[in-house]
mmCIF file with all atom_site columns, C-alpha atoms in Angstrom:
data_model
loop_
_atom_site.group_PDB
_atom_site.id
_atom_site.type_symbol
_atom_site.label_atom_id
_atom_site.label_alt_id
_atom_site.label_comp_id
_atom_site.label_asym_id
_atom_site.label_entity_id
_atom_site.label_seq_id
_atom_site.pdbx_PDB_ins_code
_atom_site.Cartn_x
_atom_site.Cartn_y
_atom_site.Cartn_z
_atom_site.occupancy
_atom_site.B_iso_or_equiv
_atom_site.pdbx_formal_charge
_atom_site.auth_seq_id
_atom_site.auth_comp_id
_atom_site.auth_asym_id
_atom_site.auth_atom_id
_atom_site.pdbx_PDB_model_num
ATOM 1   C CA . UNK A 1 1   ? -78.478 58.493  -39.078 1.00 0.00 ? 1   UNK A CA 1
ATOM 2   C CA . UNK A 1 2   ? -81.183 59.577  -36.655 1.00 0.00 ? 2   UNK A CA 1
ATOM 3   C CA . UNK A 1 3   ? -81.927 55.864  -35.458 1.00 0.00 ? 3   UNK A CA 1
ATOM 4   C CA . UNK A 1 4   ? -78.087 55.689  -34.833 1.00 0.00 ? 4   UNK A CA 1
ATOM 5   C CA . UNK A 1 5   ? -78.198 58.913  -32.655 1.00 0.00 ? 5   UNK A CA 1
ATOM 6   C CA . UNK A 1 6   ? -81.226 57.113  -31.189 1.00 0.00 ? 6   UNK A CA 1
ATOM 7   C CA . UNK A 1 7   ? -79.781 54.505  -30.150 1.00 0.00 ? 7   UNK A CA 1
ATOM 8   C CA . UNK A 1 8   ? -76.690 56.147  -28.798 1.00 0.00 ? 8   UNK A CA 1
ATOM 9   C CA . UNK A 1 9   ? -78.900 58.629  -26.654 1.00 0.00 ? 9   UNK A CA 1
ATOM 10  C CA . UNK A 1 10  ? -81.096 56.027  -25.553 1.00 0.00 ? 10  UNK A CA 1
ATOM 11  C CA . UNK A 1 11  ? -77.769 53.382  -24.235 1.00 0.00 ? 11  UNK A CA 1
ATOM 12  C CA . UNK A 1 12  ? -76.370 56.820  -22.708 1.00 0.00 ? 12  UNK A CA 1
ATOM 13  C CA . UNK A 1 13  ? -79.344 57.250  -21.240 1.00 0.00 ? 13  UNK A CA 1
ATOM 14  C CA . UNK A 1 14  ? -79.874 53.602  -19.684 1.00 0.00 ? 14  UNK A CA 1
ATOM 15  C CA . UNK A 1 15  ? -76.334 53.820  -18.601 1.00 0.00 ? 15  UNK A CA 1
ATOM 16  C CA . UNK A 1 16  ? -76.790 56.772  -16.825 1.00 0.00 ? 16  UNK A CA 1
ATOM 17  C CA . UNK A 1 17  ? -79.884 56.041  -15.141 1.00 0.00 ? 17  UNK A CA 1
ATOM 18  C CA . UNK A 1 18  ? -77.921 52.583  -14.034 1.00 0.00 ? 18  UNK A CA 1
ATOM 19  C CA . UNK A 1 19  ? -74.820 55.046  -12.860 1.00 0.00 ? 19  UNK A CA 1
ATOM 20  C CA . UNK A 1 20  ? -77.518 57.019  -11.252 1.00 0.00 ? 20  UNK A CA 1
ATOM 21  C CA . UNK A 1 21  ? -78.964 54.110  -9.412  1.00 0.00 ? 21  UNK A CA 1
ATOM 22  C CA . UNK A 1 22  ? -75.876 52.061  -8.186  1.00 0.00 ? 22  UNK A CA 1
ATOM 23  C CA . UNK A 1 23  ? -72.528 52.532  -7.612  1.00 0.00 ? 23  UNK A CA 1
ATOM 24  C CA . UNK A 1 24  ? -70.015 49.836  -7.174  1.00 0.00 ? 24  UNK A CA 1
ATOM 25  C CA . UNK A 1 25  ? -67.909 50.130  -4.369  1.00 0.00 ? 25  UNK A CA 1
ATOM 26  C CA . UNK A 1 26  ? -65.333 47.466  -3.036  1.00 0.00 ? 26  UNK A CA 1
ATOM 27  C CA . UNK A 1 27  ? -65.539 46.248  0.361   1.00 0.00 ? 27  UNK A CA 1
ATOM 28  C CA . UNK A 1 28  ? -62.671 47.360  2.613   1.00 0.00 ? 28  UNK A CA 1
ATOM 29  C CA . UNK A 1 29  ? -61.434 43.896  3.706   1.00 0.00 ? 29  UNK A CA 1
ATOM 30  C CA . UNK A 1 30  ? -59.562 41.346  1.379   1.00 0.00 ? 30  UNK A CA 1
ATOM 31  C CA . UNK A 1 31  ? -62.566 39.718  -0.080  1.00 0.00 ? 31  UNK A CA 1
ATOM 32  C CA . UNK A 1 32  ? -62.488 41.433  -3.418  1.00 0.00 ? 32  UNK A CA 1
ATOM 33  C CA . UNK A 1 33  ? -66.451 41.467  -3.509  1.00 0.00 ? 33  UNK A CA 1
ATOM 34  C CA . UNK A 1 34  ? -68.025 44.160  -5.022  1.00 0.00 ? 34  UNK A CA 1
ATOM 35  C CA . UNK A 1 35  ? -71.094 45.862  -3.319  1.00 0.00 ? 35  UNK A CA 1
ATOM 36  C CA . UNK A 1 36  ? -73.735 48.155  -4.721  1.00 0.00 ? 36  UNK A CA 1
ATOM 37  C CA . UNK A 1 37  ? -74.623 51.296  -2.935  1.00 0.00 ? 37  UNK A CA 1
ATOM 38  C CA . UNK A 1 38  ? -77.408 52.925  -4.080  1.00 0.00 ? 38  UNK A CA 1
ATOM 39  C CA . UNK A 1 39  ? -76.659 56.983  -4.942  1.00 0.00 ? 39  UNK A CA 1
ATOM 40  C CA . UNK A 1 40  ? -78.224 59.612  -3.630  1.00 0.00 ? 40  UNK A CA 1
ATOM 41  C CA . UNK A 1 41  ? -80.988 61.210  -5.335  1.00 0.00 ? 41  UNK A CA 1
ATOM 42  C CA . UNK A 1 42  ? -79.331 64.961  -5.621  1.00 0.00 ? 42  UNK A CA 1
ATOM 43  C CA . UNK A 1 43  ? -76.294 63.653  -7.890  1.00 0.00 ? 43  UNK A CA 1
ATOM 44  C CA . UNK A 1 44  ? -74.527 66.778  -8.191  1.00 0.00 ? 44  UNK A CA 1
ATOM 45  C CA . UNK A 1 45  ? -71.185 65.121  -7.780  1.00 0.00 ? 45  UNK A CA 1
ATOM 46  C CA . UNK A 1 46  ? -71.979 62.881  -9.717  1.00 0.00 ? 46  UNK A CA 1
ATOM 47  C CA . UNK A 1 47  ? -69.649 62.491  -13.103 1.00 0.00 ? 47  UNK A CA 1
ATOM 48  C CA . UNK A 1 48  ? -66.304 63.420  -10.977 1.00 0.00 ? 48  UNK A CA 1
ATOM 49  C CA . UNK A 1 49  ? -67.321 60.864  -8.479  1.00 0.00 ? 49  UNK A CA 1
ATOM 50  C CA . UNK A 1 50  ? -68.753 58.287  -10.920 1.00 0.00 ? 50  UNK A CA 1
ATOM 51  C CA . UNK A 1 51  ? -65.153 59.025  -12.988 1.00 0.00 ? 51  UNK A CA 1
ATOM 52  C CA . UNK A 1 52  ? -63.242 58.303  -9.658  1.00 0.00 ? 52  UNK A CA 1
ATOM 53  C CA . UNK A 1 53  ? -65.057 55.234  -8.225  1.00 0.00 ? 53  UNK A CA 1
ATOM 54  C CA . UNK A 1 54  ? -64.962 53.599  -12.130 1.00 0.00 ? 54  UNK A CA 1
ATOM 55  C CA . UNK A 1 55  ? -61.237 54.431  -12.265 1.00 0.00 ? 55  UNK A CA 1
ATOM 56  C CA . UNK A 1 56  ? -60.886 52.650  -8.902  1.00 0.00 ? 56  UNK A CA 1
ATOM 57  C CA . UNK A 1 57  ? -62.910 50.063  -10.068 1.00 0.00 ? 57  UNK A CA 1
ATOM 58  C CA . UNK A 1 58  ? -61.118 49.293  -12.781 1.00 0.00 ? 58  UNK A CA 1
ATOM 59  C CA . UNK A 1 59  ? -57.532 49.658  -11.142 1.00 0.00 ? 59  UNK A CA 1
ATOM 60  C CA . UNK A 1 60  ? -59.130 46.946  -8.930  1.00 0.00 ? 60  UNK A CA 1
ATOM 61  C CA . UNK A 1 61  ? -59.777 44.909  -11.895 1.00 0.00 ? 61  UNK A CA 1
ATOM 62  C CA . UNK A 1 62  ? -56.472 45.418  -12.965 1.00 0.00 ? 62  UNK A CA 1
ATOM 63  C CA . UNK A 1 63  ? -55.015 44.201  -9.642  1.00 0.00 ? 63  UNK A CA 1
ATOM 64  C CA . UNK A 1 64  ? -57.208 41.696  -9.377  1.00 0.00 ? 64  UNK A CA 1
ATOM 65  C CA . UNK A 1 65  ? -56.393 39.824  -13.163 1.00 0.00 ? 65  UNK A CA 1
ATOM 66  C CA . UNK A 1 66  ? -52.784 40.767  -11.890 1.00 0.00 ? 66  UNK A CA 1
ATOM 67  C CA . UNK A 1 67  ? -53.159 38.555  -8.852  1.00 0.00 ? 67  UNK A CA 1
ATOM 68  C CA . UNK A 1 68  ? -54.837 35.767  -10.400 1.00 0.00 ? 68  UNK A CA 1
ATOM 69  C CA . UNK A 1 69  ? -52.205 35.831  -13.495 1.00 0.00 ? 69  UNK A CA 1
ATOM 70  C CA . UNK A 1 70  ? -49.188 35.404  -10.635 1.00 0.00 ? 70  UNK A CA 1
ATOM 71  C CA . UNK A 1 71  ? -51.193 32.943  -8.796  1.00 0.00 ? 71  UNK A CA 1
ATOM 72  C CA . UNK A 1 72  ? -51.634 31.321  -12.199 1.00 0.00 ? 72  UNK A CA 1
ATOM 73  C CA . UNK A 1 73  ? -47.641 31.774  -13.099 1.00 0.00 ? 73  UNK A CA 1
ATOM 74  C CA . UNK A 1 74  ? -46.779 30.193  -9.636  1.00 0.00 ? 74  UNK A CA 1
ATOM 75  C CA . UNK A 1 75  ? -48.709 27.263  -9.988  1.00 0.00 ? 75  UNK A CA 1
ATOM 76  C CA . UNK A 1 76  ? -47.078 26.796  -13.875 1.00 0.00 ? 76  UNK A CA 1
ATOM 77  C CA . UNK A 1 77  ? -43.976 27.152  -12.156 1.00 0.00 ? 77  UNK A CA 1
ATOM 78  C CA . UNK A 1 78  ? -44.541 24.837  -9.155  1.00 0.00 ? 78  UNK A CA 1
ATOM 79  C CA . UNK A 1 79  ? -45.923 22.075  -11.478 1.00 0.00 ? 79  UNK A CA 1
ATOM 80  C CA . UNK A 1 80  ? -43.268 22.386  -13.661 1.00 0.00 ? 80  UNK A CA 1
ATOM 81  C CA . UNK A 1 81  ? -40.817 22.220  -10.466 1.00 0.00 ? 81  UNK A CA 1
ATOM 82  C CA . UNK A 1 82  ? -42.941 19.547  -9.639  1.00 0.00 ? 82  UNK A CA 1
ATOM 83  C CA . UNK A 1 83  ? -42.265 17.652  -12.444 1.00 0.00 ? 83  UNK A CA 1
ATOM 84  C CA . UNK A 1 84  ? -38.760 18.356  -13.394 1.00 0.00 ? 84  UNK A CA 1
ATOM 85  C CA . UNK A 1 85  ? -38.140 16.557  -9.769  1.00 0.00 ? 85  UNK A CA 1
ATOM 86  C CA . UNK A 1 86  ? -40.501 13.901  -10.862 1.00 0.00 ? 86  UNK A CA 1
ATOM 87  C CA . UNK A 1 87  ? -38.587 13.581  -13.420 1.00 0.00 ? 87  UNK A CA 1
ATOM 88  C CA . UNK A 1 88  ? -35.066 13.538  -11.565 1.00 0.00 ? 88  UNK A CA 1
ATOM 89  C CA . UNK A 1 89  ? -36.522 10.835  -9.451  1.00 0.00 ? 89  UNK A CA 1
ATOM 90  C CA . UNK A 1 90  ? -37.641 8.659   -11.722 1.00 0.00 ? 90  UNK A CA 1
ATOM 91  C CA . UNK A 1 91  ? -33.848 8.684   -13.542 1.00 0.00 ? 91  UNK A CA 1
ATOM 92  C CA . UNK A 1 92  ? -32.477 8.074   -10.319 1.00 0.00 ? 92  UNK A CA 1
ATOM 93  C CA . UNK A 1 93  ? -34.421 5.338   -9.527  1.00 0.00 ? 93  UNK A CA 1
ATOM 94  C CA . UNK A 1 94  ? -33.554 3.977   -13.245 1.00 0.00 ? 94  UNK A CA 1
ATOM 95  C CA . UNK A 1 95  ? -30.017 4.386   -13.104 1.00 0.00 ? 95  UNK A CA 1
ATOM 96  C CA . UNK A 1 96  ? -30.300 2.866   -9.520  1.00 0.00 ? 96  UNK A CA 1
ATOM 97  C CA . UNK A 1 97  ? -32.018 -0.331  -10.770 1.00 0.00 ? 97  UNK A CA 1
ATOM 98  C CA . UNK A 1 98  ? -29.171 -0.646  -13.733 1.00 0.00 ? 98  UNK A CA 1
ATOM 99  C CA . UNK A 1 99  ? -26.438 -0.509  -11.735 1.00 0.00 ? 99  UNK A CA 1
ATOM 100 C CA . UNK A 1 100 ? -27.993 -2.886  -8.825  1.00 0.00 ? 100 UNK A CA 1
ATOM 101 C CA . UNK A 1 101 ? -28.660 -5.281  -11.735 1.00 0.00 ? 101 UNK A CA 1
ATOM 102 C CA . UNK A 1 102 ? -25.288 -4.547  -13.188 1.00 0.00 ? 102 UNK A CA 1
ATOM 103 C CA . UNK A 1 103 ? -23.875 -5.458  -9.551  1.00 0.00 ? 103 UNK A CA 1
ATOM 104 C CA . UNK A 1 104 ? -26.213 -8.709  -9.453  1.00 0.00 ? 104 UNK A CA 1
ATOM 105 C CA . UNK A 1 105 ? -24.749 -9.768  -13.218 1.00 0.00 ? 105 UNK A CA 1
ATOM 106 C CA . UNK A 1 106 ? -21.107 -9.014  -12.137 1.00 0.00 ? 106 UNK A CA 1
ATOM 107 C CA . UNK A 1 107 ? -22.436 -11.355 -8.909  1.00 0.00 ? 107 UNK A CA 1
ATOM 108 C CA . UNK A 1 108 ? -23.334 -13.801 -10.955 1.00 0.00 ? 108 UNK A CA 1
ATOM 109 C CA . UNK A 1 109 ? -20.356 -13.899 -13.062 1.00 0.00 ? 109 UNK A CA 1
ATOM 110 C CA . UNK A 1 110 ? -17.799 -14.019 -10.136 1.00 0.00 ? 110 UNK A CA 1
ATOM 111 C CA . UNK A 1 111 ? -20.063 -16.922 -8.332  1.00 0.00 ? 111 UNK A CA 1
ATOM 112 C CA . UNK A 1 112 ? -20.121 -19.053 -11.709 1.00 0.00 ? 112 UNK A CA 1
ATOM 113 C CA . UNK A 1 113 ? -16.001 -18.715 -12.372 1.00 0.00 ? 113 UNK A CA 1
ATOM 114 C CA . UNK A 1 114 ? -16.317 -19.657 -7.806  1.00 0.00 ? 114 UNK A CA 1
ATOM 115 C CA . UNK A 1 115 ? -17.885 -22.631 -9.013  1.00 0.00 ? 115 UNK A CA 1
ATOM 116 C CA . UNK A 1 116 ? -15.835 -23.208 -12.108 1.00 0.00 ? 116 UNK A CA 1
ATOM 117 C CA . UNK A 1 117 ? -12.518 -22.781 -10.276 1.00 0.00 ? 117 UNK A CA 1
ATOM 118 C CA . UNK A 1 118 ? -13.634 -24.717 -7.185  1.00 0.00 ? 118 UNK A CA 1
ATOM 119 C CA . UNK A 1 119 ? -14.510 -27.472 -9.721  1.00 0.00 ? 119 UNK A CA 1
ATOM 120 C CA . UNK A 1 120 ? -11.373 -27.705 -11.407 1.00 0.00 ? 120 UNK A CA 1
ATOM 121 C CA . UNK A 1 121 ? -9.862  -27.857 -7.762  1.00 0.00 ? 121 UNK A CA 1
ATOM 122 C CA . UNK A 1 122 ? -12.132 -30.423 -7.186  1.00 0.00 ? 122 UNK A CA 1
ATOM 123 C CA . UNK A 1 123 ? -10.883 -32.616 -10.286 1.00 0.00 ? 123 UNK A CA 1
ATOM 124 C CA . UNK A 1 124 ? -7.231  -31.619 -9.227  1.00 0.00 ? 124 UNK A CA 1
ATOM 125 C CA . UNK A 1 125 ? -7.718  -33.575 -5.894  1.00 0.00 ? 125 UNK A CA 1
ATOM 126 C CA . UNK A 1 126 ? -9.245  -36.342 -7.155  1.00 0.00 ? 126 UNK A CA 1
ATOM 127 C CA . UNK A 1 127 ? -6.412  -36.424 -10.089 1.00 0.00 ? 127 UNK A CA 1
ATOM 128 C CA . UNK A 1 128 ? -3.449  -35.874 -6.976  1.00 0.00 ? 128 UNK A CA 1
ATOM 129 C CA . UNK A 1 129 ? -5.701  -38.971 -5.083  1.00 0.00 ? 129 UNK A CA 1
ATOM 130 C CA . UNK A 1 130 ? -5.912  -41.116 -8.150  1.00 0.00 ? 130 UNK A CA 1
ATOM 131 C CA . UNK A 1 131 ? -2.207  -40.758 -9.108  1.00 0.00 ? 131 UNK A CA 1
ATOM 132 C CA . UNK A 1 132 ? -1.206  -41.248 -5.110  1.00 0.00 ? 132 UNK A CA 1
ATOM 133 C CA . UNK A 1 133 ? -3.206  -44.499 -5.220  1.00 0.00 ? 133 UNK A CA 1
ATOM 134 C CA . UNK A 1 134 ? -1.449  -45.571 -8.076  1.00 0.00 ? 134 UNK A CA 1
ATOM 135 C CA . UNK A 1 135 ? 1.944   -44.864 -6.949  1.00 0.00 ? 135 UNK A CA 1
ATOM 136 C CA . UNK A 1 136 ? 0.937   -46.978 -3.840  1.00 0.00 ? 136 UNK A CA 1
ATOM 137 C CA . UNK A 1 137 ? -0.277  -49.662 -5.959  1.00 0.00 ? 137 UNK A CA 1
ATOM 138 C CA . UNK A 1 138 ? 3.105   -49.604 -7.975  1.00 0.00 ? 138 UNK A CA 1
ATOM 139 C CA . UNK A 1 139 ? 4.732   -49.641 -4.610  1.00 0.00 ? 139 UNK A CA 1
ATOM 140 C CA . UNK A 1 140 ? 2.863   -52.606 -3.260  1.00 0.00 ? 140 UNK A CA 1
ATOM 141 C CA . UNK A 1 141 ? 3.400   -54.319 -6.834  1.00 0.00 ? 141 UNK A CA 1
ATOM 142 C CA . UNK A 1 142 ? 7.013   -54.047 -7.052  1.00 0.00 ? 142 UNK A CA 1
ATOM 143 C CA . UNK A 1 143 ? 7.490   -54.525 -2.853  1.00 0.00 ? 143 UNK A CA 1
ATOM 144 C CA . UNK A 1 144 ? 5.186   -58.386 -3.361  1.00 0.00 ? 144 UNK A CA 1
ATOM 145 C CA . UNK A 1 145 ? 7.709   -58.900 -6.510  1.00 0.00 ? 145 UNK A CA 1
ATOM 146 C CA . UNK A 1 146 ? 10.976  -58.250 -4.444  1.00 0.00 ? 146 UNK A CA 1
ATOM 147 C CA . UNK A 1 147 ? 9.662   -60.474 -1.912  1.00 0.00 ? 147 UNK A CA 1
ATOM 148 C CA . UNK A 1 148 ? 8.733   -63.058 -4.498  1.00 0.00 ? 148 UNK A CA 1
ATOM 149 C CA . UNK A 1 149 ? 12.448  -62.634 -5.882  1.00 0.00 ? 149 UNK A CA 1
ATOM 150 C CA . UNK A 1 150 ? 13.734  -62.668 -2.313  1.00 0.00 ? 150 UNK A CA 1
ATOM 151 C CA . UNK A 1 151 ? 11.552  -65.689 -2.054  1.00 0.00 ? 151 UNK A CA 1
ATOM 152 C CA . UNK A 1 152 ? 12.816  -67.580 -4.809  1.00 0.00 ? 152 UNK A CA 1
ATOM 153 C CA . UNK A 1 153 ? 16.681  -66.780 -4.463  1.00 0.00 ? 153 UNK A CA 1
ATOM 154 C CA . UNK A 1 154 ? 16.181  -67.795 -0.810  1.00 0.00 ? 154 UNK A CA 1
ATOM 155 C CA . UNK A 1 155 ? 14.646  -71.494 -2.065  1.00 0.00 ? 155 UNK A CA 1
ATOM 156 C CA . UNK A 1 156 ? 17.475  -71.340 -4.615  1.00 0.00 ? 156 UNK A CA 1
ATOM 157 C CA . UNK A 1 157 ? 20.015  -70.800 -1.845  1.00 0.00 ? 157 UNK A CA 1
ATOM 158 C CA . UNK A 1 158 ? 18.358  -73.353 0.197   1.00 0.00 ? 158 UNK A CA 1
ATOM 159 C CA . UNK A 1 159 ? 18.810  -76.200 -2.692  1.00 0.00 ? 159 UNK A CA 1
ATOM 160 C CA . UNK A 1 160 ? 22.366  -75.079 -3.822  1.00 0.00 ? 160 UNK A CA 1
ATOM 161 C CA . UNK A 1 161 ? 22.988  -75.114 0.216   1.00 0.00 ? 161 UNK A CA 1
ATOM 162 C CA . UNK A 1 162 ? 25.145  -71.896 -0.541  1.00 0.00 ? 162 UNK A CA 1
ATOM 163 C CA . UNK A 1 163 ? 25.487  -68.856 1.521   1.00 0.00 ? 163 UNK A CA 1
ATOM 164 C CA . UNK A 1 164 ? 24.341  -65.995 -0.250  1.00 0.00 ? 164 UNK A CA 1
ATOM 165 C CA . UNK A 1 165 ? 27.362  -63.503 -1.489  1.00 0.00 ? 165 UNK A CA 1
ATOM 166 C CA . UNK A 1 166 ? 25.148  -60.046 -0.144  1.00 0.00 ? 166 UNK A CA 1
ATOM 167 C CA . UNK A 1 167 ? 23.966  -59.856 2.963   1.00 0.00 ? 167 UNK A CA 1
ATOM 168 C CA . UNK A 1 168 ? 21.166  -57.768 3.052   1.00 0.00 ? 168 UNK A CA 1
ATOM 169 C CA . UNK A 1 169 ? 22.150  -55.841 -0.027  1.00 0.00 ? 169 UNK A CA 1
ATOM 170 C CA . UNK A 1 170 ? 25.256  -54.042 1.796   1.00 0.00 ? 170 UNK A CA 1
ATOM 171 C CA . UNK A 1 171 ? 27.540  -56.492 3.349   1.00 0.00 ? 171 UNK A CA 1
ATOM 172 C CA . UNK A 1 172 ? 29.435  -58.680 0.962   1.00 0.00 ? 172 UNK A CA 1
ATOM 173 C CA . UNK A 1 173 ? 30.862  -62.864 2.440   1.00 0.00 ? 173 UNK A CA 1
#
């Protein structure tokens, strides 16, 4: 038990001597540093002062972990703003791209049934020509065979040396 009271005596001791010696004291602008000043030599004040500048001390400590925990909480909160509109962004930009290609399929679509239709248009005409040209052909066919007919009643008429009975289809002899 006497080396424990020892040993506290002799750490009171050492810390007094160091209380004795220096005192910290903060520096009046924002800095935060912390200055020794060396005591004076009477120390009569000395616990009641020593009491006060440690109780300032550590009420700047306090402050000071204060400070650095909001600084600390502000950037948590900026990086998480930070990243929440990262975030945002990035969906936007997704749902951007998915409806542009959305858009370009529906493009695609509406250009293939273009082409389909304009096809089938396409093979319409050339049906409406193909059936026009042979209409004309069938016109042409049966317009040589009336003349042929017309031809041959006319020779007929020629060797009977008869009149015909219709004159051009509408006037009867």
């Amino acid at each position: 038990m006497a080396a424990g009271e020892a040993k506290k005596v002799e750490v009171e001791a050492a810390t007094k001597d160091i209380a004795e010696e220096k005192a910290i004291v903060p520096v009046a602008d924002d800095s935060k540093a912390i200055v020794a000043v060396a005591k004076d030599a009477e120390g009569h004040k000395g616990s009641s002062e020593r009491d006060a500048y440690l109780t300032k001390i550590m009420s700047e400590k306090r402050l000071t972990l204060i400070n650095a925990w909001e600084e600390s909480e502000k950037a948590r909160a900026e990086n998480r703003a930070a990243k929440n509109l990262s975030f945002i962004t990035s969906w936007e930009h997704a749902k951007e791209a998915e409806l542009e290609a959305g858009l370009k399929k529906i493009e695609e679509q509406l250009e293939k049934k273009k082409a389909s239709y304009k096809e089938k248009l396409k093979n319409k005409l050339a049906a409406l020509h193909k059936s026009a040209e042979e209409k004309r052909a069938m016109a042409e066919a049966k317009r040589g065979e009336e003349i042929v007919l017309a031809e041959e009643m006319a020779a007929k008429y020629r060797a009977k040396s008869e009149a015909p009975t219709k004159l051009f289809g509408l006037l009867k002899a």
